[in-house]
Structures are given as structure tokens and as C-alpha cells.
Amino acid sequence: DIQMTQSPSSLSASVGDRVTITCRASQSISNYLNWYQQKPGKAPKLLIYAASILQSGVPSRFSGSGSGTDFTLTISSLQPEDFASYYCQQTYGTPPYTFGQGTKLEIK
Amino acid sequence: QVQLQESGPGLVKPSETLSLTCTVSGSSVRNGNYYWSWIRQPPGKGLEWIGVVSYSGSTNYNPSLKSRVTISLDTSKNQFSLKLSSVTATDTAVYYCARVRVGPSAPIDDWGQGTLVAVSS
């Protein structure tokens, strides 16, 4: 199985901050990488797919980059509604299509 | 606007079979632009991909669960289902049904609200 490692596992930041979350794959996955946001008690929501394509309706302060094994999710200016957990997911090759362990973004 | 809704027992006894159904509205499970998937999340933990079924009924499962999992499609009811046999306490989780968009990186673009299934005697 391809292992996905996110860092950091948790992060404290303030409204208006620029935040970056990283996701590293145990082998090259090209750009088969998605990012999701999950708020407590809710289902995850798709933010970015194919490493860098913004899902329709998602604010432009979210962006994704990377290819191969290293990927980043950046929030350019944190808003109060962005405090949540974030997960990366790889969909390369044969299943399972594993998720990272998550990054919890908290208010400082 | 697509909606996915999980249904099934919230409590299952150890060694029995967990059975869940996902009812889809606003999208057809026969639409070749989508696959249909199950994902679970143990309380306080991360997401685990269980498996997927295509519009033609072909399936792919997580190898760690493959011997116990069946995902199937019911096109007449626009539903898909999950069966997980021989459950133990480690199968306690929120189970999500979801729609996977065929295309670049096959993202999960819509999710059900999730249903908590506890395994306990």
C-alpha cells in the first residue's frame, strides 16, 4: 500500500495567517492527489483534486501544488470557517486509495 | 444537486454482518461519469477507504478488508450497499457513502452525512 504522511499533525494559527500543510507519499503518485476539509461531526468536503485543481465553489484562498511524492495545501489568508481538519488522499494505481492521517488546524 | 443517504443498523453484534445501504438522489448510479464508494472513520481517528463499485458493477476493495467486504449496486432503486462480515469492535466507525468522479485523480466529490455503526454485544 502507498503510505501518505501529513505534516504537521496539528497546527495553531490566527485569522489572516498564511498556512501550508504538506503531504508526502511513500512512492511517486504523479499528481493523483486530492485534498479534503472536514469539520467536526460533518462529512469531508473536496477542496483540491489532481494536486492543484480547485474544486468548483471552493474559495480561491485555497491552493495545491506538487507532483511525485511531495505535495502542499496552502491557505493564503485564514478565515474563521477554515479551522477544521484537512486530509490528503492518493488515488494512484491499484487500491487502496489511502488517506493521510490528517492535520487539525486550530485557532491560536 | 446530488444527495447520498446512508441507512442501516447503528448497532451490530460481534461476529455478525454489518449491512448499510446508500440511497442516491439527483444522480444515477448508472451514470458512467461516476463510481460509488464507502469510506469509514473510527471515532476520533482518520479516514479509511473501504472500496468502490463502478456503474457496471465491477468492484475494488481495500486488501485489508477484502475477505470480509462486499459492495454492490442496485440500479432499480438507485442504491448501492456495503456488507462487512465477521465484525469486531475495531469495525466501530462512522461509515460514509460517497460519489467518486471519473477523471483526473478520481476525487470524491460528494459524501453522505455518515452513519455511526457500533459493534458491541
mmCIF file of C-alpha atoms in Angstrom, chain A residues 11-91:
data_model
loop_
_atom_site.group_PDB
_atom_site.id
_atom_site.type_symbol
_atom_site.label_atom_id
_atom_site.label_comp_id
_atom_site.label_asym_id
_atom_site.label_seq_id
_atom_site.Cartn_x
_atom_site.Cartn_y
_atom_site.Cartn_z
ATOM 1 C CA LEU A 11 -1.290 23.475 13.749
ATOM 2 C CA SER A 12 -2.321 26.644 15.565
ATOM 3 C CA ALA A 13 -2.763 29.786 13.510
ATOM 4 C CA SER A 14 -4.587 33.114 13.506
ATOM 5 C CA VAL A 15 -7.152 34.614 11.188
ATOM 6 C CA GLY A 16 -5.327 36.184 8.257
ATOM 7 C CA ASP A 17 -2.294 33.882 8.500
ATOM 8 C CA ARG A 18 -0.868 32.009 5.538
ATOM 9 C CA VAL A 19 -0.811 28.282 6.271
ATOM 10 C CA THR A 20 0.837 25.380 4.492
ATOM 11 C CA ILE A 21 0.143 21.675 5.069
ATOM 12 C CA THR A 22 2.337 19.053 3.478
ATOM 13 C CA CYS A 23 1.620 15.512 2.345
ATOM 14 C CA ARG A 24 4.317 13.029 1.388
ATOM 15 C CA ALA A 25 3.714 9.750 -0.460
ATOM 16 C CA SER A 26 5.805 6.626 0.131
ATOM 17 C CA GLN A 27 6.298 6.334 -3.642
ATOM 18 C CA SER A 28 5.659 8.517 -6.645
ATOM 19 C CA ILE A 29 1.967 9.097 -7.319
ATOM 20 C CA SER A 30 2.328 11.642 -10.165
ATOM 21 C CA ASN A 31 -0.494 14.115 -9.492
ATOM 22 C CA TYR A 32 -3.070 11.623 -8.225
ATOM 23 C CA LEU A 33 -3.606 13.595 -5.039
ATOM 24 C CA ASN A 34 -6.761 15.113 -3.536
ATOM 25 C CA TRP A 35 -7.325 17.366 -0.526
ATOM 26 C CA TYR A 36 -10.389 17.391 1.722
ATOM 27 C CA GLN A 37 -11.600 19.570 4.581
ATOM 28 C CA GLN A 38 -13.577 18.077 7.449
ATOM 29 C CA LYS A 39 -15.367 19.975 10.199
ATOM 30 C CA PRO A 40 -16.408 18.263 13.449
ATOM 31 C CA GLY A 41 -19.419 15.987 13.022
ATOM 32 C CA LYS A 42 -19.539 16.567 9.274
ATOM 33 C CA ALA A 43 -18.524 14.658 6.165
ATOM 34 C CA PRO A 44 -15.329 15.690 4.404
ATOM 35 C CA LYS A 45 -15.552 18.181 1.561
ATOM 36 C CA LEU A 46 -13.409 18.140 -1.595
ATOM 37 C CA LEU A 47 -11.130 21.156 -1.912
ATOM 38 C CA ILE A 48 -8.449 20.299 -4.480
ATOM 39 C CA TYR A 49 -8.089 17.424 -6.951
ATOM 40 C CA ALA A 50 -5.300 16.309 -9.257
ATOM 41 C CA ALA A 51 -2.905 18.058 -6.849
ATOM 42 C CA SER A 52 -3.675 21.587 -7.982
ATOM 43 C CA ILE A 53 -7.168 21.920 -9.461
ATOM 44 C CA LEU A 54 -9.587 23.881 -7.315
ATOM 45 C CA GLN A 55 -12.974 22.184 -6.922
ATOM 46 C CA SER A 56 -15.870 24.314 -8.120
ATOM 47 C CA GLY A 57 -17.210 26.575 -5.396
ATOM 48 C CA VAL A 58 -14.099 26.416 -3.211
ATOM 49 C CA PRO A 59 -12.628 29.833 -2.334
ATOM 50 C CA SER A 60 -9.518 30.846 -4.234
ATOM 51 C CA ARG A 61 -7.529 31.293 -1.000
ATOM 52 C CA PHE A 62 -7.057 27.508 -1.142
ATOM 53 C CA SER A 63 -4.388 26.207 -3.481
ATOM 54 C CA GLY A 64 -2.498 22.978 -4.019
ATOM 55 C CA SER A 65 0.819 22.104 -5.581
ATOM 56 C CA GLY A 66 3.254 19.267 -6.010
ATOM 57 C CA SER A 67 3.903 16.155 -8.025
ATOM 58 C CA GLY A 68 5.623 12.843 -7.476
ATOM 59 C CA THR A 69 5.935 12.358 -3.728
ATOM 60 C CA ASP A 70 5.636 15.827 -2.184
ATOM 61 C CA PHE A 71 2.504 17.953 -2.104
ATOM 62 C CA THR A 72 1.277 21.058 -0.330
ATOM 63 C CA LEU A 73 -2.054 22.623 0.515
ATOM 64 C CA THR A 74 -1.861 26.361 1.130
ATOM 65 C CA ILE A 75 -4.464 28.671 2.596
ATOM 66 C CA SER A 76 -3.390 32.193 1.687
ATOM 67 C CA SER A 77 -5.325 34.095 4.359
ATOM 68 C CA LEU A 78 -7.078 32.059 7.030
ATOM 69 C CA GLN A 79 -10.737 32.761 7.624
ATOM 70 C CA PRO A 80 -12.703 31.706 10.730
ATOM 71 C CA GLU A 81 -14.528 28.999 8.760
ATOM 72 C CA ASP A 82 -11.220 27.367 7.740
ATOM 73 C CA PHE A 83 -10.489 25.956 11.175
ATOM 74 C CA ALA A 84 -11.020 22.249 10.552
ATOM 75 C CA SER A 85 -9.134 19.054 9.802
ATOM 76 C CA TYR A 86 -7.531 18.500 6.424
ATOM 77 C CA TYR A 87 -6.791 15.179 4.713
ATOM 78 C CA CYS A 88 -4.852 14.270 1.608
ATOM 79 C CA GLN A 89 -5.756 11.163 -0.421
ATOM 80 C CA GLN A 90 -3.813 9.357 -3.121
ATOM 81 C CA THR A 91 -5.614 7.602 -5.980
#
